[in-house]
Every structure is written in structure tokens, then in C-alpha cells.
Coordinates of N, CA and C in Angstrom, one line a residue:
M1435 N 20.9 4.4 -8.1 CA 21.2 5.1 -6.6 C 21.0 3.9 -5.6
K1436 N 21.8 3.9 -4.3 CA 21.9 2.9 -3.4 C 20.7 2.8 -2.9
W1437 N 20.0 3.7 -2.4 CA 18.6 3.6 -1.8 C 17.3 2.5 -2.9
M1438 N 17.7 3.1 -3.9 CA 16.8 2.1 -4.8 C 17.1 0.8 -4.8
K1439 N 18.3 0.2 -4.7 CA 18.6 -1.1 -4.6 C 18.0 -1.7 -3.4
I1440 N 18.5 -0.8 -2.4 CA 17.8 -1.4 -0.8 C 16.2 -1.6 -1.2
R1441 N 15.8 -1.0 -1.8 CA 14.5 -1.0 -1.8 C 13.9 -2.5 -2.4
K1442 N 14.7 -2.4 -3.6 CA 14.6 -3.8 -4.6 C 14.8 -5.2 -3.7
I1443 N 15.8 -5.0 -2.9 CA 16.0 -6.2 -2.2 C 15.1 -6.5 -1.5
T1444 N 14.7 -5.6 -0.3 CA 13.7 -5.8 0.7 C 12.3 -6.3 -0.3
Q1445 N 12.1 -5.7 -1.4 CA 10.9 -6.1 -1.8 C 11.0 -7.6 -2.5
I1446 N 11.9 -7.7 -2.8 CA 12.2 -9.1 -3.1 C 12.2 -10.2 -2.2
V1447 N 13.1 -10.1 -1.0 CA 13.1 -10.7 0.4 C 11.5 -11.0 0.6
F1448 N 10.8 -9.9 0.9 CA 9.4 -10.1 1.3 C 8.5 -10.9 0.4
L1449 N 8.7 -10.7 -0.9 CA 7.9 -11.6 -1.8 C 8.5 -12.9 -1.8
L1450 N 9.5 -13.3 -1.9 CA 10.0 -14.6 -1.8 C 9.4 -15.4 -0.4
L1451 N 9.3 -14.8 0.7 CA 8.9 -15.5 2.0 C 7.4 -15.7 2.1
I1452 N 6.7 -14.2 1.6 CA 5.2 -14.9 1.4 C 5.1 -16.0 0.3
T1453 N 5.9 -15.8 -0.7 CA 5.4 -16.8 -1.9 C 5.8 -18.4 -1.4
I1454 N 7.0 -18.7 -0.5 CA 7.2 -19.8 0.0 C 6.1 -20.3 0.8
K1455 N 5.8 -19.3 1.8 CA 4.7 -19.6 2.8 C 3.4 -20.1 2.3
I1456 N 2.9 -19.3 1.2 CA 2.0 -19.7 0.3 C 1.9 -21.2 -0.2
A1457 N 2.9 -21.2 -0.9 CA 3.3 -22.4 -1.4 C 3.2 -23.6 -0.7
L1458 N 3.7 -23.5 0.5 CA 3.6 -24.6 1.8 C 2.1 -24.9 2.1
L1459 N 1.4 -23.8 1.9 CA 0.0 -24.0 2.4 C -0.8 -24.6 1.4
A1460 N -0.7 -24.1 0.0 CA -1.3 -24.6 -0.8 C -1.1 -25.9 -1.4
F1461 N 0.2 -26.5 -1.0 CA 0.3 -28.1 -1.3 C 0.1 -29.0 0.0
G1462 N -0.5 -28.1 0.9 CA -0.5 -29.1 2.2 C 0.7 -29.6 3.0
V1463 N 1.9 -28.7 2.8 CA 3.0 -29.1 3.3 C 3.1 -28.6 4.9
T1464 N 2.4 -27.6 4.7 CA 2.1 -27.1 6.6 C 0.8 -26.6 6.7
D1465 N 0.4 -26.4 7.9 CA -0.9 -26.2 8.2 C -1.2 -24.7 8.6
G1466 N -2.3 -24.2 8.6 CA -2.7 -22.7 9.0 C -2.9 -22.1 7.9
V1467 N -3.1 -20.9 7.8 CA -3.8 -19.7 6.6 C -2.6 -18.6 6.7
A1468 N -2.8 -18.1 5.7 CA -1.8 -17.1 5.0 C -2.0 -16.0 5.8
H1469 N -3.2 -15.5 6.7 CA -3.6 -14.6 7.2 C -2.4 -14.4 8.4
E1470 N -1.9 -15.6 8.7 CA -0.9 -15.6 9.8 C -0.1 -14.6 9.8
F1471 N 0.4 -13.9 8.6 CA 1.1 -13.2 8.3 C 1.0 -11.9 7.7
C1472 N -0.3 -11.4 7.6 CA -1.0 -10.6 6.9 C -1.1 -9.3 8.0
P1473 N -0.3 -8.1 8.1 CA -0.5 -7.3 9.0 C -1.8 -6.6 9.3
Y1474 N -2.7 -6.9 8.5 CA -4.0 -6.2 8.7 C -5.1 -7.3 9.1
S1475 N -4.8 -8.7 9.1 CA -5.8 -9.8 9.3 C -6.5 -9.5 10.7
Q1476 N -5.7 -8.9 11.6 CA -6.0 -9.2 13.0 C -7.2 -8.1 13.0
V1477 N -7.3 -7.2 12.3 CA -8.2 -6.0 12.6 C -9.5 -6.9 11.7
C1478 N -9.4 -7.5 10.6 CA -10.3 -8.6 9.9 C -11.0 -9.6 10.8
F1479 N -10.1 -10.1 11.5 CA -10.6 -11.3 12.5 C -11.3 -10.6 13.9
G1480 N -10.9 -9.3 14.3 CA -11.6 -8.7 15.3 C -11.2 -9.1 16.5
V1481 N -9.6 -9.0 16.6 CA -8.6 -9.8 17.5 C -8.7 -8.9 18.6
F1482 N -8.9 -7.3 18.3 CA -8.8 -6.5 19.5 C -9.9 -6.7 20.5
G1483 N -11.1 -7.5 20.1 CA -12.1 -8.1 21.3 C -12.8 -6.8 21.7
L1484 N -13.2 -6.1 20.7 CA -14.2 -5.1 21.5 C -15.5 -5.3 21.8
N1485 N -15.9 -6.4 20.7 CA -17.1 -7.0 21.4 C -16.8 -8.2 22.1
P1486 N -17.0 -8.6 23.3 CA -16.5 -9.7 23.7 C -17.2 -10.9 23.6
K1487 N -18.6 -11.0 22.9 CA -19.5 -11.8 22.4 C -18.8 -12.4 21.0
V1488 N -18.0 -12.0 20.8 CA -17.8 -12.4 19.3 C -16.4 -13.1 19.3
H1489 N -16.2 -14.4 18.9 CA -15.0 -15.2 18.9 C -14.0 -14.5 17.8
I1490 N -12.9 -14.8 18.4 CA -11.8 -13.8 17.8 C -10.4 -15.0 17.5
L1491 N -9.9 -14.8 16.5 CA -8.6 -15.8 16.1 C -7.3 -14.7 16.6
F1492 N -6.5 -15.5 17.0 CA -5.2 -14.6 17.5 C -4.1 -15.2 16.5
F1493 N -3.6 -14.4 15.9 CA -2.3 -14.6 15.1 C -1.4 -13.9 15.7
P1494 N -0.1 -14.2 16.3 CA 0.8 -13.6 17.1 C 1.8 -12.6 15.9
A1495 N 2.2 -13.6 14.9 CA 3.0 -13.0 13.9 C 2.5 -11.8 13.4
A1496 N 1.0 -12.0 13.0 CA 0.4 -10.9 12.3 C 0.1 -9.8 13.1
L1497 N -0.2 -10.1 14.4 CA -0.7 -9.0 15.5 C 0.8 -8.2 15.3
I1498 N 1.9 -8.8 15.7 CA 3.3 -7.9 16.0 C 3.7 -7.0 14.9
M1499 N 3.4 -7.8 13.7 CA 4.0 -7.4 12.1 C 2.8 -6.1 12.2
G1500 N 1.7 -6.2 12.1 CA 0.6 -5.0 12.1 C 1.0 -3.9 13.0
L1501 N 1.1 -4.4 14.3 CA 1.6 -3.0 15.0 C 2.9 -2.3 14.8
I1502 N 3.9 -3.2 14.5 CA 5.2 -2.5 14.0 C 5.0 -1.7 12.9
F1503 N 4.2 -2.2 11.9 CA 3.9 -1.2 10.5 C 3.1 0.0 10.9
T1504 N 1.9 -0.1 12.0 CA 1.0 0.6 12.0 C 1.8 2.0 12.6
V1505 N 2.3 1.4 13.9 CA 3.0 2.7 14.6 C 4.2 3.1 13.9
A1506 N 4.9 2.3 12.9 CA 5.8 2.9 12.3 C 5.6 3.9 10.9
S1507 N 4.3 3.8 10.6 CA 3.9 4.8 9.5 C 3.9 6.2 10.2
L1508 N 3.6 6.3 11.6 CA 3.6 7.8 12.3 C 4.8 8.3 11.9
F1509 N 6.0 7.7 11.5 CA 7.3 8.3 11.3 C 7.7 8.1 9.8
L1510 N 7.2 7.2 9.2 CA 7.7 6.6 7.8 C 6.6 7.0 6.9
G1511 N 5.7 7.1 7.2 CA 4.5 7.0 6.3 C 4.2 5.5 6.0
R1512 N 3.7 5.3 4.6 CA 3.4 4.2 3.8 C 4.5 3.6 3.3
A1513 N 5.9 3.2 4.2 CA 7.1 2.9 3.7 C 6.9 1.6 3.5
F1514 N 6.0 0.8 4.3 CA 5.5 -0.4 4.2 C 5.1 -0.8 2.4
C1515 N 4.4 -0.1 2.2 CA 3.8 -0.1 1.0 C 4.6 -0.5 0.1
G1516 N 5.7 0.4 -0.1 CA 6.9 0.6 -1.1 C 7.9 -0.3 -0.9
Y1517 N 8.2 -1.0 0.3 CA 9.2 -1.9 0.4 C 9.1 -3.2 1.1
A1518 N 7.7 -3.6 1.6 CA 7.5 -4.7 2.2 C 6.2 -5.4 1.5
C1519 N 5.3 -4.6 1.4 CA 4.1 -5.5 0.9 C 4.2 -6.0 -0.4
P1520 N 3.9 -7.9 -0.2 CA 4.0 -8.5 -1.5 C 3.1 -8.1 -2.5
F1521 N 2.1 -7.8 -2.2 CA 0.9 -7.6 -3.1 C 1.0 -6.4 -3.8
G1522 N 2.0 -5.3 -3.3 CA 2.2 -3.9 -3.7 C 3.6 -4.3 -4.9
T1523 N 4.3 -5.4 -4.6 CA 5.3 -5.8 -5.4 C 4.7 -6.3 -6.4
I1524 N 3.9 -7.3 -6.4 CA 3.3 -7.8 -7.5 C 2.7 -6.9 -8.7
Q1525 N 2.0 -5.9 -8.0 CA 1.1 -4.9 -8.7 C 2.5 -4.0 -9.8
E1526 N 3.5 -4.0 -9.0 CA 4.4 -3.1 -9.4 C 5.1 -4.0 -10.7
L1527 N 5.2 -5.0 -10.6 CA 5.7 -6.1 -11.8 C 5.0 -6.2 -12.7
L1528 N 3.3 -6.5 -12.4 CA 2.4 -6.2 -13.3 C 2.4 -4.7 -14.3
F1529 N 2.4 -4.1 -13.8 CA 2.6 -2.7 -14.5 C 3.7 -2.5 -15.4
C1530 N 5.0 -3.2 -15.0 CA 6.2 -3.1 -15.8 C 5.8 -3.9 -16.8
L1531 N 4.9 -4.8 -17.2 CA 4.7 -5.8 -18.5 C 4.3 -4.9 -19.6
R1532 N 3.5 -3.7 -19.3 CA 3.0 -2.8 -20.0 C 3.6 -1.0 -20.1
R1533 N 4.5 -1.1 -19.2 CA 5.0 0.6 -18.9 C 5.6 0.9 -20.1
N1534 N 6.3 0.5 -21.3 CA 6.7 1.1 -22.6 C 5.3 1.5 -23.1
K1535 N 4.4 0.8 -22.9 CA 3.1 1.3 -24.0 C 2.1 2.3 -23.2
S1536 N 2.7 2.4 -21.8 CA 1.6 3.7 -21.0 C 2.6 4.8 -21.2
K1537 N 3.9 4.8 -21.4 CA 4.4 6.1 -21.5 C 4.5 6.6 -19.9
F1538 N 4.2 5.9 -19.1 CA 4.3 6.4 -17.5 C 3.3 7.4 -17.7
K1539 N 2.2 7.4 -18.0 CA 1.2 8.3 -18.3 C -0.1 7.6 -17.3
H1540 N -0.6 8.7 -16.5 CA -1.8 8.0 -15.5 C -3.1 7.8 -16.6
P1541 N -3.7 7.0 -16.4 CA -5.0 6.9 -17.0 C -6.1 7.4 -16.6
I1542 N -6.0 8.0 -15.6 CA -7.4 8.3 -14.4 C -7.2 10.0 -14.2
P1543 N -7.8 10.9 -14.8 CA -7.5 12.2 -14.5 C -7.6 12.2 -13.1
Y1544 N -6.8 13.5 -12.5 CA -6.4 13.6 -11.0 C -7.6 14.1 -10.4
W1545 N -8.7 14.4 -11.0 CA -9.9 15.1 -10.0 C -10.8 13.9 -9.5
L1546 N -10.5 12.8 -10.7 CA -11.2 11.6 -10.4 C -10.6 10.7 -9.6
H1547 N -9.1 10.7 -9.8 CA -8.2 10.1 -8.8 C -8.4 10.4 -7.4
R1548 N -8.5 11.7 -7.0 CA -8.7 12.1 -5.8 C -9.9 11.7 -5.1
Y1549 N -11.1 11.6 -5.8 CA -12.2 11.0 -5.4 C -12.2 9.5 -5.0
L1550 N -11.5 8.6 -5.9 CA -11.1 7.4 -6.0 C -10.5 6.8 -4.6
T1551 N -9.5 7.4 -4.2 CA -8.6 7.6 -3.1 C -9.5 7.4 -1.7
L1552 N -10.7 7.8 -1.6 CA -11.2 7.6 -0.8 C -12.0 6.4 -0.2
I1553 N -11.9 5.9 -1.1 CA -12.8 4.4 -1.2 C -12.1 3.5 -0.6
K1554 N -10.9 3.7 -0.4 CA -10.2 2.7 0.5 C -10.4 2.9 2.0
Y1555 N -10.9 4.3 2.4 CA -11.4 4.3 3.6 C -12.8 3.9 4.0
L1556 N -13.6 3.7 3.3 CA -14.9 3.4 3.3 C -14.5 1.4 3.5
V1557 N -13.9 1.1 2.7 CA -13.4 -0.5 2.9 C -12.8 -0.8 4.6
L1558 N -11.9 0.2 4.8 CA -11.5 0.2 6.1 C -12.7 0.4 7.2
A1559 N -13.5 1.2 7.0 CA -14.8 1.4 8.0 C -15.4 -0.2 8.0
F1560 N -15.8 -0.6 6.7 CA -16.8 -1.6 6.7 C -15.9 -3.0 7.3
T1561 N -14.4 -3.0 7.2 CA -13.9 -4.1 7.8 C -13.9 -4.2 9.3
I1562 N -13.9 -3.0 9.9 CA -13.8 -2.9 11.5 C -15.0 -3.1 12.1
V1563 N -16.3 -2.5 11.4 CA -17.5 -2.7 11.7 C -17.6 -4.2 11.5
A1564 N -17.7 -4.9 10.5 CA -17.8 -6.4 10.3 C -17.2 -7.0 11.4
A1565 N -16.0 -6.6 11.8 CA -15.4 -7.7 12.7 C -15.9 -7.3 14.1
F1566 N -16.1 -6.1 14.4 CA -16.7 -5.8 15.6 C -18.1 -6.7 15.9
F1567 N -19.0 -6.8 14.9 CA -20.1 -7.7 15.2 C -20.1 -9.2 14.8
G1568 N -18.9 -9.7 14.6 CA -18.3 -11.1 13.9 C -18.8 -11.3 12.6
L1569 N -19.0 -10.4 11.9 CA -19.5 -10.6 10.2 C -18.4 -10.8 9.5
H1570 N -17.2 -10.9 9.9 CA -15.9 -10.9 8.9 C -15.8 -11.9 7.9
R1571 N -16.8 -13.0 8.1 CA -16.8 -13.9 7.0 C -17.6 -13.6 5.8
L1572 N -18.4 -12.4 6.0 CA -19.2 -11.8 4.8 C -18.0 -11.3 3.7
Y1573 N -16.7 -11.1 3.9 CA -15.9 -10.7 3.1 C -14.6 -11.6 2.7
F1574 N -14.6 -12.7 3.5 CA -13.6 -13.6 3.5 C -13.5 -14.4 2.0
G1575 N -14.5 -14.3 1.5 CA -14.8 -15.0 0.5 C -14.0 -14.4 -0.9
F1576 N -14.0 -12.9 -0.6 CA -13.5 -12.2 -1.3 C -12.1 -11.4 -1.3
C1577 N -11.4 -12.2 -0.3 CA -10.0 -12.0 -0.1 C -9.1 -12.7 -1.0
P1578 N -8.3 -11.9 -1.7 CA -7.3 -12.2 -2.8 C -6.3 -13.2 -1.8
V1579 N -5.9 -12.8 -0.7 CA -5.0 -13.7 0.3 C -5.4 -15.1 0.3
L1580 N -6.7 -15.1 0.5 CA -7.5 -16.7 1.0 C -7.3 -17.1 -0.6
T1581 N -7.6 -16.7 -1.6 CA -7.7 -17.0 -3.0 C -6.2 -17.8 -3.3
F1582 N -5.3 -17.1 -3.1 CA -3.9 -17.5 -3.2 C -3.6 -18.5 -2.5
S1583 N -3.8 -18.7 -1.3 CA -3.0 -19.7 -0.6 C -3.7 -20.7 -0.1
Q1584 N -5.3 -21.0 -0.2 CA -6.1 -22.1 0.3 C -6.8 -22.2 -1.2
P1585 N -6.2 -23.1 -2.4 CA -6.9 -23.7 -3.4 C -7.9 -24.5 -3.3
L1586 N -8.0 -25.1 -2.1 CA -9.4 -26.0 -1.9 C -10.5 -25.5 -1.5
R1587 N -10.3 -24.1 -0.7 CA -11.4 -23.2 -0.2 C -11.7 -22.1 -1.0
I1588 N -11.3 -22.4 -2.4 CA -11.3 -21.1 -3.2 C -12.8 -20.7 -3.6
A1589 N -13.3 -19.3 -3.3 CA -14.6 -18.8 -3.5 C -14.7 -18.3 -4.7
I1590 N -15.7 -18.3 -5.8 CA -15.8 -17.4 -7.0 C -15.8 -16.1 -6.8
P1591 N -16.3 -15.3 -5.6 CA -16.2 -14.0 -5.6 C -14.9 -13.7 -5.3
G1592 N -13.9 -14.6 -4.8 CA -12.3 -14.3 -4.5 C -11.8 -14.4 -5.9
V1593 N -11.8 -15.4 -6.7 CA -11.5 -15.3 -8.0 C -11.8 -14.3 -8.8
I1594 N -12.9 -13.7 -8.7 CA -13.4 -12.7 -9.7 C -12.5 -11.7 -9.0
T1595 N -12.6 -11.3 -7.5 CA -11.8 -10.0 -7.2 C -10.5 -10.0 -7.3
L1596 N -9.8 -11.4 -7.3 CA -8.5 -11.4 -7.8 C -7.9 -10.9 -9.3
I1597 N -8.8 -11.5 -10.1 CA -8.7 -11.3 -11.5 C -8.9 -9.8 -11.4
A1598 N -9.7 -9.1 -11.0 CA -10.1 -7.9 -11.0 C -9.2 -6.9 -10.9
L1599 N -8.4 -7.2 -9.6 CA -7.5 -6.5 -8.9 C -5.9 -6.8 -9.8
L1600 N -5.9 -7.8 -10.5 CA -4.9 -8.0 -11.4 C -4.8 -7.2 -12.5
I1601 N -5.9 -7.1 -13.1 CA -6.3 -6.5 -14.8 C -6.1 -5.2 -14.2
G1602 N -6.7 -4.8 -13.0 CA -6.7 -3.3 -12.6 C -5.1 -2.8 -12.3
G1603 N -4.2 -3.5 -11.9 CA -3.2 -3.2 -11.5 C -2.1 -3.2 -12.9
L1604 N -2.5 -4.0 -14.0 CA -1.6 -4.3 -15.2 C -2.0 -2.5 -15.7
Y1605 N -3.2 -2.2 -15.7 CA -3.5 -0.8 -16.3 C -3.4 0.5 -15.7
I1606 N -3.3 0.3 -14.3 CA -3.4 1.3 -13.3 C -2.2 1.0 -12.1
E1607 N -1.2 1.4 -12.1 CA 0.1 1.1 -11.0 C -0.4 1.2 -9.7
R1608 N -0.3 0.3 -9.1 CA -0.7 -0.2 -7.6 C -2.4 0.3 -7.5
F1609 N -3.0 -0.2 -8.5 CA -4.3 -0.2 -8.2 C -5.2 -0.1 -6.8
F1610 N -4.8 -1.4 -6.6 CA -5.3 -1.9 -5.0 C -4.8 -1.1 -3.8
C1611 N -3.3 -0.8 -4.0 CA -3.0 0.5 -2.9 C -3.5 1.9 -3.1
R1612 N -3.7 2.1 -3.8 CA -4.5 3.7 -4.5 C -5.7 3.7 -3.9
Y1613 N -6.8 2.7 -4.1 CA -8.1 2.8 -4.0 C -8.9 1.9 -3.0
L1614 N -8.1 0.4 -2.7 CA -8.9 -0.1 -1.9 C -8.2 -0.7 -0.8
C1615 N -7.1 -0.6 -0.5 CA -6.4 -1.2 0.5 C -6.7 -1.0 1.8
P1616 N -7.4 -1.3 2.8 CA -7.7 -0.9 3.9 C -6.3 -0.8 5.0
F1617 N -5.7 -1.4 5.0 CA -4.5 -1.3 5.7 C -3.8 0.0 5.4
G1618 N -3.7 0.3 4.0 CA -3.1 1.7 3.4 C -4.2 2.7 4.0
A1619 N -5.2 2.6 4.2 CA -6.3 3.8 4.8 C -5.7 3.7 6.3
L1620 N -5.7 2.6 7.0 CA -5.2 2.7 8.1 C -4.1 3.3 8.6
M1621 N -3.0 3.1 7.9 CA -1.4 3.7 8.0 C -1.8 5.4 7.7
N1622 N -2.7 5.6 6.6 CA -3.1 7.3 6.3 C -3.8 7.7 7.6
V1623 N -4.6 7.0 8.2 CA -5.3 7.7 9.3 C -4.0 8.0 10.5
M1624 N -3.2 7.1 10.5 CA -2.1 7.3 11.6 C -1.5 8.5 11.4
E1625 N -0.9 8.8 9.9 CA -0.2 9.7 9.5 C -1.2 10.9 9.6
Y1626 N -2.2 10.9 9.4 CA -2.9 12.3 9.7 C -2.9 12.6 11.5
L1627 N -2.8 11.4 12.4 CA -2.8 11.6 13.6 C -1.5 12.3 14.3
G1628 N -0.7 11.6 13.5 CA 1.0 12.2 13.7 C 1.0 13.4 13.5
K1629 N 0.4 14.1 12.5 CA 0.5 15.5 11.9 C -0.2 16.4 13.1
F1630 N -1.7 15.6 13.3 CA -2.3 16.3 14.4 C -1.4 16.6 15.6
F1631 N -0.4 15.5 16.1 CA 0.3 15.8 17.5 C 1.8 16.4 17.2
G1632 N 1.8 16.7 15.8 CA 3.2 17.4 15.5 C 4.3 16.3 15.7
I1633 N 4.1 15.1 15.3 CA 5.3 14.1 15.2 C 5.8 14.2 13.6
K1634 N 7.2 14.6 13.7 CA 7.8 14.6 12.3 C 7.7 13.4 11.7
R1635 N 7.5 13.7 10.2 CA 7.4 12.1 9.5 C 8.6 12.4 7.9
L1636 N 8.9 11.3 7.7 CA 9.7 11.5 6.8 C 9.0 11.5 5.4
K1637 N 9.2 12.9 4.7 CA 8.9 13.0 3.5 C 9.8 13.5 2.4
I1638 N 8.9 13.7 1.1 CA 10.0 14.3 0.3 C 9.9 15.8 0.0
Y1639 N 11.0 16.5 -0.1 CA 11.3 17.7 0.0 C 12.0 18.0 -1.2
R1640 N 11.1 19.3 -1.8 CA 11.8 19.3 -3.3 C 12.4 21.2 -3.2
N1641 N 13.4 21.2 -3.4 CA 14.2 22.6 -3.7 C 13.5 23.4 -4.9
I1642 N 12.5 24.4 -4.6 CA 11.7 25.0 -5.8 C 12.7 25.9 -6.4
Q1643 N 13.8 26.4 -5.7 CA 14.5 27.1 -6.6 C 15.5 26.5 -7.5
T1644 N 15.7 25.2 -7.1 CA 16.8 24.4 -8.2 C 15.9 23.6 -9.1
S1645 N 14.7 23.1 -8.7 CA 13.6 22.7 -9.9 C 13.3 23.2 -10.9
L1646 N 13.3 22.4 -12.0 CA 13.0 22.8 -13.3 C 11.5 23.0 -13.7
N1647 N 11.0 22.6 -12.7 CA 9.3 22.5 -12.4 C 9.0 22.1 -14.0
C1648 N 9.6 20.9 -14.2 CA 9.1 20.3 -15.5 C 8.1 19.0 -15.4
F1649 N 7.5 18.7 -14.4 CA 6.5 17.9 -13.7 C 7.1 16.6 -14.3
N1650 N 8.1 16.1 -14.7 CA 8.4 14.9 -15.1 C 8.3 13.9 -13.9
C1651 N 8.5 14.3 -12.7 CA 8.5 13.4 -11.4 C 7.2 12.9 -11.3
M1652 N 5.9 13.8 -11.6 CA 4.7 13.3 -11.6 C 4.3 12.2 -12.4
N1653 N 5.0 11.9 -13.7 CA 4.7 11.0 -14.5 C 5.2 9.8 -14.4
Y1654 N 5.9 9.5 -13.1 CA 6.7 8.4 -12.5 C 6.2 8.0 -11.2
C1655 N 5.3 8.7 -10.7 CA 4.8 8.8 -9.4 C 3.9 7.6 -9.3
P1656 N 4.2 6.2 -8.5 CA 3.2 5.1 -8.6 C 2.0 5.4 -7.9
M1657 N 1.9 6.3 -6.9 CA 0.7 6.8 -6.5 C 0.0 7.8 -7.2
Q1658 N 0.3 8.5 -8.1 CA -0.4 9.3 -9.0 C -0.6 10.5 -7.9
I1659 N 0.5 10.9 -7.4 CA 0.3 12.2 -6.3 C 0.6 13.5 -7.2
D1660 N -0.1 14.5 -7.2 CA -0.2 15.6 -7.7 C 1.0 16.4 -7.0
I1661 N 2.1 16.4 -7.5 CA 3.3 16.8 -6.8 C 3.2 18.5 -7.3
G1662 N 2.9 18.9 -8.2 CA 2.4 20.4 -9.0 C 3.9 21.3 -8.4
Y1663 N 3.7 22.1 -7.7 CA 4.6 23.3 -7.5 C 5.0 23.2 -5.8
L1664 N 4.3 21.8 -5.4 CA 4.4 21.9 -3.8 C 6.0 21.6 -3.4
E1665 N 6.4 22.0 -2.5 CA 7.8 22.3 -1.8 C 8.0 21.2 -0.9
T1666 N 6.8 20.4 -0.2 CA 7.0 19.4 0.5 C 5.5 18.2 0.3
I1667 N 6.2 17.1 0.3 CA 5.4 16.3 -0.7 C 4.3 15.9 0.9
E1668 N 3.2 16.4 1.2 CA 2.6 16.1 2.5 C 1.5 15.2 2.1
S1669 N 1.3 14.5 1.1 CA 0.1 13.3 0.9 C 0.6 12.0 1.6
P1670 N -0.7 11.5 2.5 CA -0.2 10.3 3.3 C 0.0 9.2 2.2
N1671 N -0.3 9.4 1.1 CA -0.5 8.2 0.0 C 1.2 8.0 -0.2
C1672 N 2.3 8.8 -0.1 CA 3.2 8.8 -0.5 C 3.9 7.2 0.2
I1673 N 4.2 6.6 -0.9 CA 4.8 5.4 -0.5 C 6.4 5.2 -0.2
Q1674 N 7.1 6.5 0.0 CA 8.3 6.6 0.0 C 9.3 5.8 -0.8
C1675 N 9.1 5.6 -2.0 CA 9.6 4.8 -3.3 C 10.7 5.7 -4.0
R1676 N 10.7 6.9 -3.9 CA 11.8 7.7 -4.2 C 12.0 7.7 -5.9
R1677 N 10.9 7.5 -6.3 CA 11.0 7.4 -7.8 C 11.0 8.8 -8.4
C1678 N 10.3 9.6 -7.9 CA 10.3 11.0 -8.1 C 11.5 11.7 -8.2
I1679 N 12.4 11.3 -7.0 CA 14.0 11.8 -6.6 C 14.8 11.4 -8.0
R1680 N 14.5 9.8 -8.1 CA 15.6 9.4 -9.1 C 15.4 10.1 -10.6
Q1681 N 14.3 10.0 -10.9 CA 13.7 10.7 -12.2 C 13.9 12.1 -12.1
C1682 N 14.3 12.8 -11.3 CA 14.3 14.4 -11.2 C 15.4 14.6 -12.2
S1683 N 15.3 15.5 -13.3 CA 16.8 15.8 -14.2 C 17.6 16.8 -13.5
K1684 N 17.5 17.4 -12.4 CA 17.9 18.5 -11.9 C 18.7 17.4 -10.6
K1685 N 20.1 17.4 -10.4 CA 20.6 17.0 -9.6 C 20.4 17.8 -8.1
D1686 N 20.0 17.3 -7.0 CA 19.8 17.9 -5.5 C 18.6 19.0 -5.6
A1687 N 17.6 18.6 -6.6 CA 16.4 19.4 -6.7 C 15.7 18.5 -5.7
S1688 N 15.7 17.7 -5.5 CA 14.4 16.8 -4.4 C 15.2 15.7 -3.3
K1689 N 14.9 15.7 -2.4 CA 15.5 14.8 -1.2 C 14.6 14.2 -0.7
C1690 N 15.0 13.3 0.7 CA 14.0 12.9 1.8 C 14.5 13.4 3.0
C1691 N 13.7 14.0 3.7 CA 14.0 14.4 5.3 C 12.8 14.4 6.1
Y1692 N 13.1 14.4 7.5 CA 12.0 14.5 8.5 C 11.7 15.8 8.4
R1693 N 10.2 15.8 8.4 CA 9.3 17.0 8.6 C 8.2 17.3 9.0
D1694 N 8.0 18.3 10.2 CA 6.4 17.8 10.8 C 5.7 18.5 10.0

């Protein structure tokens, strides 16, 4: 499918760009930190200056990208996760290493999965509160971005966190995206706001009359969304990867469209 090719190209481009930047930082070719291009870093660093007594760091590129992707989530949902996020792409590649062994089955029961998805909102709340009071350094040591890009400043908690996330991504597709990513939680909040104000958002629409209801699409969803008999996929966790559409055995049973 043409759309799947576009997605793969954008994933590769963003992954290459961030890989080059991190390599330059790691080998001391250029100065700075990888957080300069992390769309969530401005929240971590408290750039909004809600507390005037807290010193803030300003990263123009990160601020611009953060605002663009956050506002875009009102209309596109978490498309950033499915098309641009390098860490999301890495997790997909990790899971591909054992995809044949997993047979696309989700190892976590749906009832437990729904509760685990709430953890990322706690992470979001914690980072915002910590940034407000200038306590962001409490979690910097756990940041996988810092562990990747600053080998001379690697902290043991960061190494442990990175290894845990990589192992989690190996056995649970997009483990970090599903349960821990604060930026994903922020985009979800924006989607809820958009729904409250009646803003139309890109969603997956299923033709129930055409669908075979074989639930094959559920086995391929990287975010383990319980599609069931739903006509419209309302879940804010949908990353618009369209894998469910590609795997649908019935032509024209599913499609993407804007619905409020």
C-alpha cells in the first residue's frame, strides 16, 4: 500500500536524522544535548516558566516541534508516534526480531492492558510537577535520551531504564509508547480536549456490514487496541499506522477518514 511506504520512509528519515545527531554528540563532534530535538523536553525543563523562580533552559527546535506535534494531535491523533518518533521506530524494529515467534499475539490480557495504559498519565503529571518546582534533575538520570547521547554522563539508573525498555519492547510491541511515554499521554489529553470541543480527528472507520468480524486486525495492532465490533476506532492511543487496514482480509472493510 502506498500509505505504508510513506510511513516507512518518514520513519527511516527521522531515525537517521536523530541517529546522526546523537552520534555527533556522543563523539564530541558537536556541542549540545539530544534534548534540543526532543518534542517533550521543554516540558521536562519547565520552559513554560510557570514558576518564575525556577531556572529554565530554552531549546527553540524542541519547542517548535513540540508545539507542532502537540497541536497536530488534535487533528491527527498520535500520528507522531507512528510516523516520526525514532524511539517508537526502534521499538518496532526490536519486536520484529521475534515477531514470528510471537505469532502476533499480545502477551498482556486486555483487562490488564487497559490499566497499564494509565501509567503514562502518572509519568506526565510527575514530570510537569517536577519541572514546575525545578526538580527535573530527579528523573534526568533515568532518561533514555540522555543515556543514548551522553556516554560520558551515563548514570546507572539510565542504563537500567534503557535496558528495561529495550527488553520490554522486544516482548511487547511499543512497550514504552503504550505504558510510559509522557508525550504520548500529553497528545492523548489533547485528543480528549479536541473531542470535547467537537474537533474532527483522523480515525479508522470500519464498515461493519462488509467486515468479516474475524478480529484478525486486533492481532496486528501495535498498541493492542480492542477493536472488537467497533465501527469507529475512538481510542486516543491509535498511532495511525493503518496496519489493521493492511491486514484486513476483506477489501474496503476499513479506511481512514475524519470523524468528530
